[in-house]
Amino acid sequence: MSEVTVSQFAEVLKVPVDKLLTQLDEAGIKVGGANAIISEEAKMELLTHLRRSHGKDAAEQASAPRKITLQRKVQSEVKVAAAQGRARTVNVEVRSKRTYIKRDVLEEQSRAQTDELEKAQQAAEAARLAAEAEAQRLADLEARERAAEEARLKAAEEARRRTEEEAKRASEAEARAEAERARKAAAATAVRPPPRAPVVEDKTATRYGRSELHVSTDVSRRYKKKGRPQDTRRGGSKGNQSDAKHGFEMPTEPVKREVSVPETITVAELAQKMSVKGSEVIKALMNLGVMATINQVIDQDTAALVVEELGHTIKLVRGDVMEDDLQAGLAEGEEATTRPPVVTIMGHVDHGKTSLLDYIRAAKVAAGEAGGITQHIGAYHVTTPRGIVTFIDTPGHAAFTSMRARGAKATDIVVLVVAADDGVMPQTIEAINHARAAEVPIVVALNKIDKPEADAERVKNELVKHNVIPEEWGGDTMFVSVSAKVGTGVETLLETLLLQAEVLELKATANGPAAGVVLESSIEKGRGVVATVLVKRGTLRQGDIILAGQEYGRVRAMFDERGLATVTAGPSIPVQVLGLSAAPNAGDELLVVENERKAREVALYRQGKFRDVKLARTTQSAEEVFSQMQDAKAQTIQVLIKSDVKGSAEALKDALQKLSTSEVAVKVIGSNVGGITESDVNLASASDARIIAFNVRADATARGMIKDQGIDVRYYSIIYEAIDDVRAALSGMLSPEVRDQIVGTAQVRDVFRSSKFGQVAGCLVIDGFVKRNNPIRVLRDNVVIFEGALESLRRFKDDVAEVRSGTECGIAVKNYNDVRAGDQIECYERVVVTRTL
């Protein structure tokens, strides 16, 4: 190393030369001055001396007083005017006192206050738990006393009932003995039949004012055979007692019943539960505006309104007992451990979401997307020095609203990517609303910060309007400036995400049955149903029996985001699962069940429940019937959608249905995943529909049928191109609009009489031009008083076809002779305008 002088060394250390000389002198190093050469040994001795002095300062600082009070005294003179005009000098002394406390002392006091507050909260919690325990004890004591009282009353009632039954049996036995004695006496003394006994009428008044007629016992005895004992079990004398009453009594008030209503119920079953006729229920439904038949299925809400309308009490019954049993069997029994955070990348289209994720993953995914925009939900997990982070990339196009909502629900942290050169856009606001609805924290990534036109302060001001306030402005949202192109700020973003995850304390059970959510599903040739799953808790293993929505199956294989096979997937890890019976809906919950039989039962139950609910919702109200009658007059386009994944089909269906108006409409007759098959072509041919193929193609058989039957099939790889084509087709079906365009105005100056034309108006064209063949209007005081045509247009004595502005002319109006001076003749033409959506 070359020799260095003291002044050069001071410049390198960025300290004054005098200070460096003082430090060298304190270290015992003798130098000749600022231009003297300093050796390496002198540098090391200076370093050792500075370290010792710094350690001494730290020790002195540790033993320094915790509080310092400074007093200041300032003396000054003030001149005061005396009474005789002389000035008198007064000495003024100002004393001030200021106390400084070390930050460590304040922090220690704050910690002490926090500990006291925690102790107070713990004491309050203990008192609350004691009060709850005492209340529970009193409730249990009261329940035991109530049960003992009920048992005592039940025993007393049972004793009373047994006494009454014994008395009743004794009276019946005495009556049978008396009847037997009378029969024997009559048989012993009888020589001839006894005379016919007269009928005795015993009229007993009832509570309704009518009388009941009873026949005496002797009438029935003459028809009995001699020697046969009377059958007291079938009536006998007991059945002919004069104190018998009629069995029916009219109710004095309406009977109110508690009607249990499941999620779906037919009209007939509802009428039976309320003990009314089916016509009464149908009448009540018609009063509510619902057209239904006796065997039609209605939903729970409609049934509840009918029950309340007929004066009964509703009891809602949940039909998903099987679902409750399934969830009860998945209770977490093991201790939860820390899991990786799930981060969703959201923002406006083309703001750099996928490019930012590409830089983190060191992969090129955006280049592979059609049009450079993401059209599927992608899930990836990356390993950082501080831990694993799982990323979910969502599309930014307006049609993928439901995809972004699902991503926000399945996430722990939302990274809102905003381009610093573009600012807040519609999908940015929508992403903010999704994150707030899911109640997850937001971390804003200001992307494209390397561009010259980037303005981070403007973007922050725009986000503040939507209540996204940066931390440096007093808010709770962390902002990170990044560049997905050059990688600026990416490490800071990862550090921020992991710091936010530590604050959230994310935990999940690593062992036990797995549970997760389906992010996307598709059908691939050679692989079958492929579902992208994010595991939320437990561990998903190859061979597990899984249940996803209405579908079930066994995990035949699992792959990570790079396409490599794996056998297990823990919490917050995304994988592709093969083996389901059909493609589940995006957003369905995935559960691991104990056996295939239970999975099949729950899946079939869910399918039946879905059909019943769908059938119940098809019940039409009167307004819907009339609206459908009106829609029948509108022109419709039948569409069959085939897509590569379930999420894209759902987004495309929602976007196309939103194009419908009162005049033209889009009717989606089918929406599914997979390539175009023979059945799809037959359905499109029968429905006269066009097929929209999104990232899929037709097989060989289907291509031949498409060519033979002339089916309109459109292939797309970018969603907004499909939407624009359907919008253009609907615009072409709109009837053109005819508009009146004013081309000129003439002012009537005087009126003349003509033997040939009758009344002729002398006019001055004040605006535009007047043509002979165009229709006209006559205006008086800016009010139209006549519409018609011109009979004659002359310039001096010559007939002309057109008169320009600033020119005088003579105008004869056909079939109108009341033109006056001061009127205006307005010339216009009808223009046909093509309408668009």
Short mmCIF file of N, CA and C in Angstrom, two decimals, residues 645-752:
data_model
loop_
_atom_site.label_atom_id
_atom_site.label_comp_id
_atom_site.label_asym_id
_atom_site.label_seq_id
_atom_site.Cartn_x
_atom_site.Cartn_y
_atom_site.Cartn_z
N VAL A 645 -60.20 -23.47 -18.27
CA VAL A 645 -60.33 -23.59 -16.81
C VAL A 645 -61.69 -23.05 -16.40
N LYS A 646 -62.12 -23.47 -15.19
CA LYS A 646 -63.44 -23.09 -14.70
C LYS A 646 -63.54 -21.58 -14.45
N GLY A 647 -62.47 -20.98 -13.94
CA GLY A 647 -62.51 -19.56 -13.63
C GLY A 647 -62.70 -18.70 -14.86
N SER A 648 -62.04 -19.03 -15.96
CA SER A 648 -62.20 -18.26 -17.19
C SER A 648 -63.60 -18.41 -17.76
N ALA A 649 -64.17 -19.62 -17.69
CA ALA A 649 -65.54 -19.80 -18.16
C ALA A 649 -66.52 -18.97 -17.34
N GLU A 650 -66.32 -18.94 -16.04
CA GLU A 650 -67.19 -18.14 -15.18
C GLU A 650 -67.06 -16.65 -15.49
N ALA A 651 -65.82 -16.17 -15.66
CA ALA A 651 -65.61 -14.75 -15.95
C ALA A 651 -66.19 -14.37 -17.31
N LEU A 652 -66.02 -15.23 -18.32
CA LEU A 652 -66.55 -14.95 -19.65
C LEU A 652 -68.08 -14.96 -19.64
N LYS A 653 -68.68 -15.87 -18.92
CA LYS A 653 -70.14 -15.93 -18.84
C LYS A 653 -70.70 -14.66 -18.19
N ASP A 654 -70.11 -14.23 -17.07
CA ASP A 654 -70.60 -13.02 -16.40
C ASP A 654 -70.42 -11.79 -17.29
N ALA A 655 -69.28 -11.69 -17.98
CA ALA A 655 -69.03 -10.52 -18.82
C ALA A 655 -70.00 -10.45 -20.00
N LEU A 656 -70.32 -11.59 -20.60
CA LEU A 656 -71.23 -11.59 -21.75
C LEU A 656 -72.67 -11.29 -21.32
N GLN A 657 -73.08 -11.80 -20.17
CA GLN A 657 -74.45 -11.54 -19.72
C GLN A 657 -74.66 -10.08 -19.35
N LYS A 658 -73.59 -9.38 -18.96
CA LYS A 658 -73.73 -7.97 -18.65
C LYS A 658 -73.93 -7.10 -19.89
N LEU A 659 -73.71 -7.65 -21.09
CA LEU A 659 -73.92 -6.90 -22.32
C LEU A 659 -75.38 -6.79 -22.71
N SER A 660 -76.25 -7.56 -22.09
CA SER A 660 -77.67 -7.60 -22.48
C SER A 660 -78.36 -6.30 -22.14
N THR A 661 -79.26 -5.89 -23.03
CA THR A 661 -80.11 -4.70 -22.82
C THR A 661 -81.55 -5.11 -23.02
N SER A 662 -82.44 -4.12 -23.02
CA SER A 662 -83.87 -4.41 -23.21
C SER A 662 -84.18 -4.79 -24.65
N GLU A 663 -83.31 -4.45 -25.62
CA GLU A 663 -83.57 -4.76 -27.02
C GLU A 663 -82.82 -5.98 -27.50
N VAL A 664 -81.59 -6.16 -27.04
CA VAL A 664 -80.78 -7.31 -27.44
C VAL A 664 -80.25 -7.98 -26.18
N ALA A 665 -80.05 -9.28 -26.25
CA ALA A 665 -79.62 -10.02 -25.06
C ALA A 665 -78.72 -11.17 -25.47
N VAL A 666 -77.87 -11.57 -24.54
CA VAL A 666 -77.00 -12.74 -24.71
C VAL A 666 -77.52 -13.84 -23.78
N LYS A 667 -77.80 -15.00 -24.33
CA LYS A 667 -78.27 -16.14 -23.55
C LYS A 667 -77.21 -17.23 -23.61
N VAL A 668 -76.60 -17.51 -22.45
CA VAL A 668 -75.57 -18.55 -22.36
C VAL A 668 -76.26 -19.88 -22.07
N ILE A 669 -76.28 -20.77 -23.06
CA ILE A 669 -76.98 -22.05 -22.89
C ILE A 669 -76.09 -23.09 -22.23
N GLY A 670 -74.80 -22.84 -22.15
CA GLY A 670 -73.90 -23.80 -21.51
C GLY A 670 -72.54 -23.18 -21.30
N SER A 671 -71.90 -23.60 -20.21
CA SER A 671 -70.57 -23.10 -19.88
C SER A 671 -69.83 -24.21 -19.16
N ASN A 672 -68.73 -24.69 -19.78
CA ASN A 672 -68.01 -25.81 -19.20
C ASN A 672 -66.55 -25.75 -19.63
N VAL A 673 -65.75 -26.66 -19.09
CA VAL A 673 -64.33 -26.71 -19.39
C VAL A 673 -64.05 -27.89 -20.30
N GLY A 674 -62.92 -27.81 -21.00
CA GLY A 674 -62.52 -28.89 -21.90
C GLY A 674 -62.70 -28.50 -23.35
N GLY A 675 -62.19 -29.36 -24.26
CA GLY A 675 -62.31 -29.10 -25.68
C GLY A 675 -63.73 -29.27 -26.19
N ILE A 676 -63.96 -28.84 -27.45
CA ILE A 676 -65.28 -28.93 -28.08
C ILE A 676 -65.49 -30.38 -28.54
N THR A 677 -66.60 -30.98 -28.07
CA THR A 677 -66.90 -32.37 -28.39
C THR A 677 -68.12 -32.45 -29.29
N GLU A 678 -68.48 -33.69 -29.66
CA GLU A 678 -69.63 -33.92 -30.53
C GLU A 678 -70.93 -33.46 -29.88
N SER A 679 -71.07 -33.71 -28.57
CA SER A 679 -72.29 -33.28 -27.88
C SER A 679 -72.42 -31.76 -27.85
N ASP A 680 -71.30 -31.05 -27.73
CA ASP A 680 -71.35 -29.59 -27.77
C ASP A 680 -71.85 -29.08 -29.12
N VAL A 681 -71.39 -29.72 -30.19
CA VAL A 681 -71.83 -29.30 -31.53
C VAL A 681 -73.32 -29.59 -31.71
N ASN A 682 -73.80 -30.76 -31.23
CA ASN A 682 -75.23 -31.07 -31.34
C ASN A 682 -76.07 -30.07 -30.54
N LEU A 683 -75.62 -29.70 -29.35
CA LEU A 683 -76.36 -28.72 -28.56
C LEU A 683 -76.39 -27.37 -29.25
N ALA A 684 -75.27 -26.94 -29.81
CA ALA A 684 -75.24 -25.65 -30.51
C ALA A 684 -76.12 -25.69 -31.75
N SER A 685 -76.16 -26.82 -32.46
CA SER A 685 -77.00 -26.94 -33.66
C SER A 685 -78.48 -26.90 -33.29
N ALA A 686 -78.86 -27.61 -32.21
CA ALA A 686 -80.27 -27.61 -31.81
C ALA A 686 -80.72 -26.27 -31.27
N SER A 687 -79.82 -25.53 -30.65
CA SER A 687 -80.18 -24.25 -30.05
C SER A 687 -79.89 -23.07 -30.96
N ASP A 688 -79.35 -23.34 -32.16
CA ASP A 688 -78.95 -22.26 -33.08
C ASP A 688 -78.02 -21.28 -32.36
N ALA A 689 -76.98 -21.83 -31.74
CA ALA A 689 -76.06 -21.02 -30.94
C ALA A 689 -74.69 -21.03 -31.59
N ARG A 690 -73.92 -20.02 -31.25
CA ARG A 690 -72.52 -19.96 -31.66
C ARG A 690 -71.65 -20.44 -30.49
N ILE A 691 -70.53 -21.05 -30.83
CA ILE A 691 -69.62 -21.60 -29.81
C ILE A 691 -68.45 -20.65 -29.66
N ILE A 692 -68.17 -20.27 -28.40
CA ILE A 692 -67.00 -19.45 -28.07
C ILE A 692 -66.00 -20.37 -27.38
N ALA A 693 -64.87 -20.61 -28.04
CA ALA A 693 -63.83 -21.50 -27.52
C ALA A 693 -62.69 -20.64 -26.99
N PHE A 694 -62.48 -20.69 -25.68
CA PHE A 694 -61.46 -19.87 -25.03
C PHE A 694 -60.29 -20.77 -24.63
N ASN A 695 -59.22 -20.68 -25.39
CA ASN A 695 -58.00 -21.47 -25.15
C ASN A 695 -58.24 -22.97 -25.29
N VAL A 696 -59.26 -23.39 -26.04
CA VAL A 696 -59.51 -24.80 -26.31
C VAL A 696 -59.77 -24.96 -27.81
N ARG A 697 -59.73 -26.21 -28.28
CA ARG A 697 -59.97 -26.51 -29.69
C ARG A 697 -60.94 -27.69 -29.79
N ALA A 698 -61.46 -27.90 -31.01
CA ALA A 698 -62.39 -29.00 -31.26
C ALA A 698 -61.61 -30.25 -31.67
N ASP A 699 -62.14 -31.43 -31.27
CA ASP A 699 -61.50 -32.66 -31.68
C ASP A 699 -61.87 -32.99 -33.14
N ALA A 700 -61.34 -34.11 -33.66
CA ALA A 700 -61.52 -34.42 -35.09
C ALA A 700 -62.98 -34.62 -35.44
N THR A 701 -63.72 -35.37 -34.60
CA THR A 701 -65.15 -35.61 -34.88
C THR A 701 -65.94 -34.32 -34.84
N ALA A 702 -65.66 -33.50 -33.86
CA ALA A 702 -66.38 -32.23 -33.74
C ALA A 702 -66.07 -31.30 -34.91
N ARG A 703 -64.83 -31.30 -35.39
CA ARG A 703 -64.49 -30.45 -36.53
C ARG A 703 -65.27 -30.84 -37.78
N GLY A 704 -65.42 -32.14 -37.99
CA GLY A 704 -66.20 -32.58 -39.13
C GLY A 704 -67.67 -32.16 -39.02
N MET A 705 -68.25 -32.30 -37.85
CA MET A 705 -69.65 -31.91 -37.67
C MET A 705 -69.82 -30.39 -37.79
N ILE A 706 -68.84 -29.63 -37.30
CA ILE A 706 -68.92 -28.18 -37.43
C ILE A 706 -68.94 -27.77 -38.89
N LYS A 707 -68.11 -28.43 -39.69
CA LYS A 707 -68.05 -28.10 -41.11
C LYS A 707 -69.32 -28.50 -41.83
N ASP A 708 -69.89 -29.68 -41.47
CA ASP A 708 -71.11 -30.15 -42.15
C ASP A 708 -72.32 -29.31 -41.77
N GLN A 709 -72.46 -28.97 -40.49
CA GLN A 709 -73.66 -28.27 -40.04
C GLN A 709 -73.52 -26.76 -40.08
N GLY A 710 -72.33 -26.26 -40.38
CA GLY A 710 -72.17 -24.81 -40.49
C GLY A 710 -72.29 -24.08 -39.17
N ILE A 711 -71.78 -24.66 -38.11
CA ILE A 711 -71.85 -24.02 -36.79
C ILE A 711 -70.80 -22.90 -36.73
N ASP A 712 -71.21 -21.77 -36.17
CA ASP A 712 -70.31 -20.63 -36.01
C ASP A 712 -69.47 -20.85 -34.75
N VAL A 713 -68.17 -21.12 -34.93
CA VAL A 713 -67.25 -21.35 -33.82
C VAL A 713 -66.18 -20.27 -33.86
N ARG A 714 -65.99 -19.59 -32.74
CA ARG A 714 -64.97 -18.54 -32.64
C ARG A 714 -63.93 -18.98 -31.60
N TYR A 715 -62.66 -18.90 -31.99
CA TYR A 715 -61.56 -19.27 -31.10
C TYR A 715 -60.89 -17.99 -30.58
N TYR A 716 -60.69 -17.95 -29.25
CA TYR A 716 -60.08 -16.77 -28.63
C TYR A 716 -59.03 -17.23 -27.62
N SER A 717 -58.04 -16.37 -27.43
CA SER A 717 -57.06 -16.57 -26.37
C SER A 717 -56.97 -15.37 -25.43
N ILE A 718 -57.63 -14.26 -25.79
CA ILE A 718 -57.68 -13.06 -24.95
C ILE A 718 -59.15 -12.76 -24.69
N ILE A 719 -59.48 -12.57 -23.44
CA ILE A 719 -60.89 -12.50 -23.06
C ILE A 719 -61.57 -11.25 -23.60
N TYR A 720 -60.86 -10.11 -23.64
CA TYR A 720 -61.56 -8.91 -24.08
C TYR A 720 -61.83 -8.93 -25.59
N GLU A 721 -61.10 -9.75 -26.36
CA GLU A 721 -61.43 -9.88 -27.78
C GLU A 721 -62.77 -10.60 -27.95
N ALA A 722 -63.02 -11.62 -27.15
CA ALA A 722 -64.31 -12.31 -27.20
C ALA A 722 -65.45 -11.38 -26.81
N ILE A 723 -65.23 -10.59 -25.78
CA ILE A 723 -66.28 -9.66 -25.32
C ILE A 723 -66.55 -8.60 -26.40
N ASP A 724 -65.50 -8.08 -27.03
CA ASP A 724 -65.68 -7.06 -28.07
C ASP A 724 -66.42 -7.63 -29.28
N ASP A 725 -66.13 -8.88 -29.67
CA ASP A 725 -66.83 -9.47 -30.82
C ASP A 725 -68.31 -9.66 -30.54
N VAL A 726 -68.66 -10.13 -29.35
CA VAL A 726 -70.08 -10.31 -29.01
C VAL A 726 -70.77 -8.94 -28.91
N ARG A 727 -70.07 -7.95 -28.39
CA ARG A 727 -70.64 -6.61 -28.33
C ARG A 727 -70.91 -6.06 -29.74
N ALA A 728 -70.00 -6.31 -30.66
CA ALA A 728 -70.21 -5.86 -32.04
C ALA A 728 -71.39 -6.58 -32.67
N ALA A 729 -71.54 -7.88 -32.39
CA ALA A 729 -72.68 -8.62 -32.93
C ALA A 729 -74.00 -8.08 -32.39
N LEU A 730 -74.03 -7.77 -31.10
CA LEU A 730 -75.25 -7.20 -30.52
C LEU A 730 -75.54 -5.82 -31.09
N SER A 731 -74.50 -5.03 -31.32
CA SER A 731 -74.71 -3.69 -31.89
C SER A 731 -75.30 -3.78 -33.28
N GLY A 732 -74.89 -4.80 -34.05
CA GLY A 732 -75.45 -4.97 -35.38
C GLY A 732 -76.91 -5.36 -35.37
N MET A 733 -77.39 -5.95 -34.27
CA MET A 733 -78.79 -6.33 -34.16
C MET A 733 -79.68 -5.18 -33.72
N LEU A 734 -79.09 -4.09 -33.24
CA LEU A 734 -79.90 -2.95 -32.81
C LEU A 734 -80.50 -2.25 -34.02
N SER A 735 -81.76 -1.86 -33.92
CA SER A 735 -82.39 -1.12 -35.00
C SER A 735 -81.80 0.27 -35.09
N PRO A 736 -81.56 0.79 -36.31
CA PRO A 736 -80.94 2.11 -36.44
C PRO A 736 -81.86 3.21 -35.92
N GLU A 737 -81.25 4.30 -35.52
CA GLU A 737 -81.98 5.44 -34.97
C GLU A 737 -82.07 6.55 -36.02
N VAL A 738 -83.29 7.07 -36.22
CA VAL A 738 -83.53 8.14 -37.19
C VAL A 738 -83.57 9.47 -36.44
N ARG A 739 -82.71 10.41 -36.84
CA ARG A 739 -82.63 11.70 -36.18
C ARG A 739 -82.94 12.81 -37.19
N ASP A 740 -83.54 13.87 -36.68
CA ASP A 740 -83.81 15.06 -37.49
C ASP A 740 -82.66 16.05 -37.31
N GLN A 741 -82.02 16.39 -38.44
CA GLN A 741 -80.89 17.31 -38.40
C GLN A 741 -81.28 18.59 -39.14
N ILE A 742 -81.27 19.72 -38.42
CA ILE A 742 -81.66 21.01 -39.01
C ILE A 742 -80.53 21.49 -39.92
N VAL A 743 -80.88 21.81 -41.16
CA VAL A 743 -79.87 22.25 -42.13
C VAL A 743 -79.96 23.75 -42.44
N GLY A 744 -81.08 24.37 -42.15
CA GLY A 744 -81.20 25.79 -42.45
C GLY A 744 -82.46 26.41 -41.88
N THR A 745 -82.44 27.75 -41.73
CA THR A 745 -83.58 28.49 -41.20
C THR A 745 -83.77 29.76 -42.01
N ALA A 746 -85.02 30.02 -42.39
CA ALA A 746 -85.36 31.24 -43.17
C ALA A 746 -86.32 32.09 -42.36
N GLN A 747 -86.12 33.42 -42.38
CA GLN A 747 -86.96 34.36 -41.65
C GLN A 747 -87.96 34.97 -42.63
N VAL A 748 -89.29 34.93 -42.30
CA VAL A 748 -90.33 35.49 -43.16
C VAL A 748 -90.35 37.00 -42.97
N ARG A 749 -90.09 37.76 -44.05
CA ARG A 749 -90.09 39.23 -43.97
C ARG A 749 -91.44 39.82 -44.39
N ASP A 750 -92.08 39.23 -45.42
CA ASP A 750 -93.37 39.74 -45.90
C ASP A 750 -94.11 38.61 -46.59
N VAL A 751 -95.43 38.76 -46.77
CA VAL A 751 -96.27 37.74 -47.37
C VAL A 751 -96.98 38.34 -48.57
N PHE A 752 -96.98 37.63 -49.70
CA PHE A 752 -97.59 38.08 -50.95
C PHE A 752 -98.64 37.06 -51.39
#
